[in-house]
mmCIF file of C-alpha atoms in Angstrom:
data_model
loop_
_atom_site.group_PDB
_atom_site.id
_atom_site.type_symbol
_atom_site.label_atom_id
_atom_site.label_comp_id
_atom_site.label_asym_id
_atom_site.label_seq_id
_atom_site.Cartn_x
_atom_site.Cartn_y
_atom_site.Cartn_z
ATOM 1 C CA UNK A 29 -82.043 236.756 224.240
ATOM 2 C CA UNK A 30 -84.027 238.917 221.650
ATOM 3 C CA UNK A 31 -82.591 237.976 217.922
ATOM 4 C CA UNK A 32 -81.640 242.160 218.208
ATOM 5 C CA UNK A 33 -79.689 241.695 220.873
ATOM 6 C CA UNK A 34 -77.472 239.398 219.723
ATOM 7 C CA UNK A 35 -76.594 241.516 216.711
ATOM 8 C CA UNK A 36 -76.103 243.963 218.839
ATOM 9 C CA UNK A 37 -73.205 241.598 220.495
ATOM 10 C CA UNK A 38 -71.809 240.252 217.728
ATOM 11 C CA UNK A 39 -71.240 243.644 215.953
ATOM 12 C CA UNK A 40 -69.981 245.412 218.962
ATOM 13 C CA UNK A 41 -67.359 242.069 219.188
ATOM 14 C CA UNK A 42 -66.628 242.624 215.609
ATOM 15 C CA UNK A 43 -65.784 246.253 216.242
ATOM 16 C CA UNK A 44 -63.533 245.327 219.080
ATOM 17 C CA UNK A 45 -61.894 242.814 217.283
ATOM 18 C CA UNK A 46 -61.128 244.698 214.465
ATOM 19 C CA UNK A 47 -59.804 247.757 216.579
ATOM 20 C CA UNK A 48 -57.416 245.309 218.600
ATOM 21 C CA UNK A 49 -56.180 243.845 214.629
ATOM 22 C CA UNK A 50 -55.884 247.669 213.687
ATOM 23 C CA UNK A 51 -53.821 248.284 217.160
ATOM 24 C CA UNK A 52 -51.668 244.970 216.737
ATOM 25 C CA UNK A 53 -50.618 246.381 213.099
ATOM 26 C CA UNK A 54 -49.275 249.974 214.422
ATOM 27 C CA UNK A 55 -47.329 248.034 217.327
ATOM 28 C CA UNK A 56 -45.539 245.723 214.845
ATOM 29 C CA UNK A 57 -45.237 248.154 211.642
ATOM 30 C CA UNK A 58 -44.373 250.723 213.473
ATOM 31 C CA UNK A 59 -44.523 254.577 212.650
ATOM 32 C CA UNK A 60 -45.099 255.446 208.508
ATOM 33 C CA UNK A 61 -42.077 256.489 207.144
ATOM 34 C CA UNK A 62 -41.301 260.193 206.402
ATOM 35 C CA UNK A 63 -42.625 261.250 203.665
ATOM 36 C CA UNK A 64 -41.301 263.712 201.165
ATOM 37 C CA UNK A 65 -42.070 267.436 201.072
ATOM 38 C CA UNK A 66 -45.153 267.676 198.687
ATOM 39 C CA UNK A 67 -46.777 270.461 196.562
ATOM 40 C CA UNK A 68 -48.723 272.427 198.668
ATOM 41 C CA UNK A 69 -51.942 273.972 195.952
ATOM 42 C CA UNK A 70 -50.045 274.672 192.886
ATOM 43 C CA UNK A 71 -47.207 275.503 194.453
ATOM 44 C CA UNK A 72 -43.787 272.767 193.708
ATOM 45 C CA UNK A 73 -40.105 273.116 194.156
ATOM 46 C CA UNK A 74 -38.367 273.152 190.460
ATOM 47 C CA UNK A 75 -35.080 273.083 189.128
ATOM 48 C CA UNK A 76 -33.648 274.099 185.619
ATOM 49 C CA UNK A 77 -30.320 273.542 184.318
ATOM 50 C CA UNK A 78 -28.866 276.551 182.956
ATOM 51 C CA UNK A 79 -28.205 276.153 178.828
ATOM 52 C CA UNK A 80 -24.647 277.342 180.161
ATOM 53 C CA UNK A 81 -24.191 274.586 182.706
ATOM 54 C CA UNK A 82 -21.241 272.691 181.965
ATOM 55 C CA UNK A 83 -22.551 269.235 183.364
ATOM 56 C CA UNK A 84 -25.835 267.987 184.346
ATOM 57 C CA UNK A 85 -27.832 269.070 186.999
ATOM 58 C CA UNK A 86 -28.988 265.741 189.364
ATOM 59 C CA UNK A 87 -32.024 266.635 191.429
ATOM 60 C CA UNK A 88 -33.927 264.976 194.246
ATOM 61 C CA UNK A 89 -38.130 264.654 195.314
ATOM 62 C CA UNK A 90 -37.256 262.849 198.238
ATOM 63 C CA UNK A 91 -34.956 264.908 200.156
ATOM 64 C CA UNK A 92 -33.228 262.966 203.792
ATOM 65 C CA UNK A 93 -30.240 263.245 204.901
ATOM 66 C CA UNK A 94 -28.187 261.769 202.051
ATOM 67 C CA UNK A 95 -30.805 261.912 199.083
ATOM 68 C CA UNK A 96 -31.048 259.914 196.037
ATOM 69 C CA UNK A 97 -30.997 261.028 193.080
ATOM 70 C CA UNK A 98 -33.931 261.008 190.777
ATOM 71 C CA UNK A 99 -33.328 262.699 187.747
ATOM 72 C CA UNK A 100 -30.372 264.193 185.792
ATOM 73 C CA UNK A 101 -30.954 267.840 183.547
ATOM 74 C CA UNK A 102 -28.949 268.424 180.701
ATOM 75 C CA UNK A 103 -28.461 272.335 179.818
ATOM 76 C CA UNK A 104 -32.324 274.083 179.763
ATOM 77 C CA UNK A 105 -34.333 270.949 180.583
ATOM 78 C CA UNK A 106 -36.558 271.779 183.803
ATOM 79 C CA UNK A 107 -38.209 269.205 186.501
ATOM 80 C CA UNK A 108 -40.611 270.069 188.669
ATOM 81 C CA UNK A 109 -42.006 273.579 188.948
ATOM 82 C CA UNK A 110 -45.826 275.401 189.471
ATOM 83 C CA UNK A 111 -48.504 273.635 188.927
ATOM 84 C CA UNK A 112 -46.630 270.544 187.408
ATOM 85 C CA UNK A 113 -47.715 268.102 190.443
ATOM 86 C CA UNK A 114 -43.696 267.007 191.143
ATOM 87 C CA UNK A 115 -41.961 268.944 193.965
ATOM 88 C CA UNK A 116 -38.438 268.562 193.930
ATOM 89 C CA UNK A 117 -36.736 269.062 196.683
ATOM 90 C CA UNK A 118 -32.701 270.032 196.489
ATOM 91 C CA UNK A 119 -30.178 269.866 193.600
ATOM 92 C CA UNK A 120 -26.292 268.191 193.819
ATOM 93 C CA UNK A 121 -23.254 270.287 193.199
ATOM 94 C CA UNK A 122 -20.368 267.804 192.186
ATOM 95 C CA UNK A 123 -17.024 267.642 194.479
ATOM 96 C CA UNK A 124 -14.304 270.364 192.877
ATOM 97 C CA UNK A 125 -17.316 272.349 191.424
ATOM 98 C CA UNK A 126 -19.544 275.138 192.478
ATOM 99 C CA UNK A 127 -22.721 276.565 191.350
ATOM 100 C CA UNK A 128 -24.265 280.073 190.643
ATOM 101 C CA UNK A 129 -27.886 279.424 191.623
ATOM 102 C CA UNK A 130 -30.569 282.485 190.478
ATOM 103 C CA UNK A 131 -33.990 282.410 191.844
ATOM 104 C CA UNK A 132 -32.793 281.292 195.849
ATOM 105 C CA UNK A 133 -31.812 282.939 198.570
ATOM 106 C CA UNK A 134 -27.958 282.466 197.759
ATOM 107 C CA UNK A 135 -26.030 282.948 194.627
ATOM 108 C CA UNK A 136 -23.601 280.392 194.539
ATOM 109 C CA UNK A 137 -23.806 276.871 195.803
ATOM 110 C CA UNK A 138 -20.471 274.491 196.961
ATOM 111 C CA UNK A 139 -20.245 270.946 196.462
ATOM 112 C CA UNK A 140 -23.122 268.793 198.085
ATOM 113 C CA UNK A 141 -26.785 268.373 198.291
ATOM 114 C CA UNK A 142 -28.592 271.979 198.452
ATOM 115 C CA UNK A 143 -32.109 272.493 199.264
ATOM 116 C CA UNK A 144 -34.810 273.751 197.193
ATOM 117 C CA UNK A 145 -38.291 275.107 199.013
ATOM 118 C CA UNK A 146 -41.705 274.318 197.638
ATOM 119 C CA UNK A 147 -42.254 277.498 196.909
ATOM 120 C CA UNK A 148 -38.992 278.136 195.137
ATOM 121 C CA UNK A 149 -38.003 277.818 191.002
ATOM 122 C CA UNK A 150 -34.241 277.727 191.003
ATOM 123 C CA UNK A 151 -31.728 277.426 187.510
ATOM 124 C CA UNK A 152 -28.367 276.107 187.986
ATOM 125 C CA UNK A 153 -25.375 276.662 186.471
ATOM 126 C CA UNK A 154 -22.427 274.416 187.718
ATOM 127 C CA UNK A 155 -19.075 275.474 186.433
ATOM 128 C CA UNK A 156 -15.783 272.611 187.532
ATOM 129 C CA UNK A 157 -12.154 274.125 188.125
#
């Protein structure tokens, strides 16, 4: 057999072996996680905490079903936003408090996680009873 042939062999068994190693790894990983909602252009989910807020804002970029937190605002500071390359994705509202929310669809906000679009800018203002 010609010396080209035999390349030919061996690379098309290289490729074969290499797609069965690549087909393997999906079977036992499994799927990719989901992944968080993400900027789409310049456009990011932000939150502010309103310099009348009487306790911290906590905010999520990796919304689920029971998010973590990954940041706390005092009173004006901002995460997130246009153009700043961090979407984030809903804000808490503590048990026995609400929230007036400007800049969403809604004006007030119960206890719990709340969701915040990619395109939206919200400020929050959480007041206690």
């Amino acid at each position: 057999m010609p010396a080209t042939t035999r390349s030919r062999h061996r690379l098309r068994a290289t490729s074969l072996s290499v797609s069965a190693l690549i087909g393997l790894a999906a079977v036992v990983l499994g799927p990719a996680p989901a992944q968080a909602a993400e900027c789409v252009g310049g456009m990011c989910g932000g939150v502010t905490a309103s310099p009348h807020t009487a306790l911290p804002v906590k905010y999520t970029t990796q919304w689920s079903t029971s998010p973590a937190v990954s940041g706390t605002l005092r009173a004006g500071q901002s995460a997130g936003g246009w153009w700043s390359g961090v979407d984030v994705d809903g804000f808490y509202v503590p048990q026995y408090c609400h929230a007036s929310v400007s800049g969403w669809g809604s004006s007030s906000a119960g206890a719990g996680w709340h969701k915040i679009a990619t395109n939206q800018q919200v400020t929050v203002n959480i007041q206690c009873a």
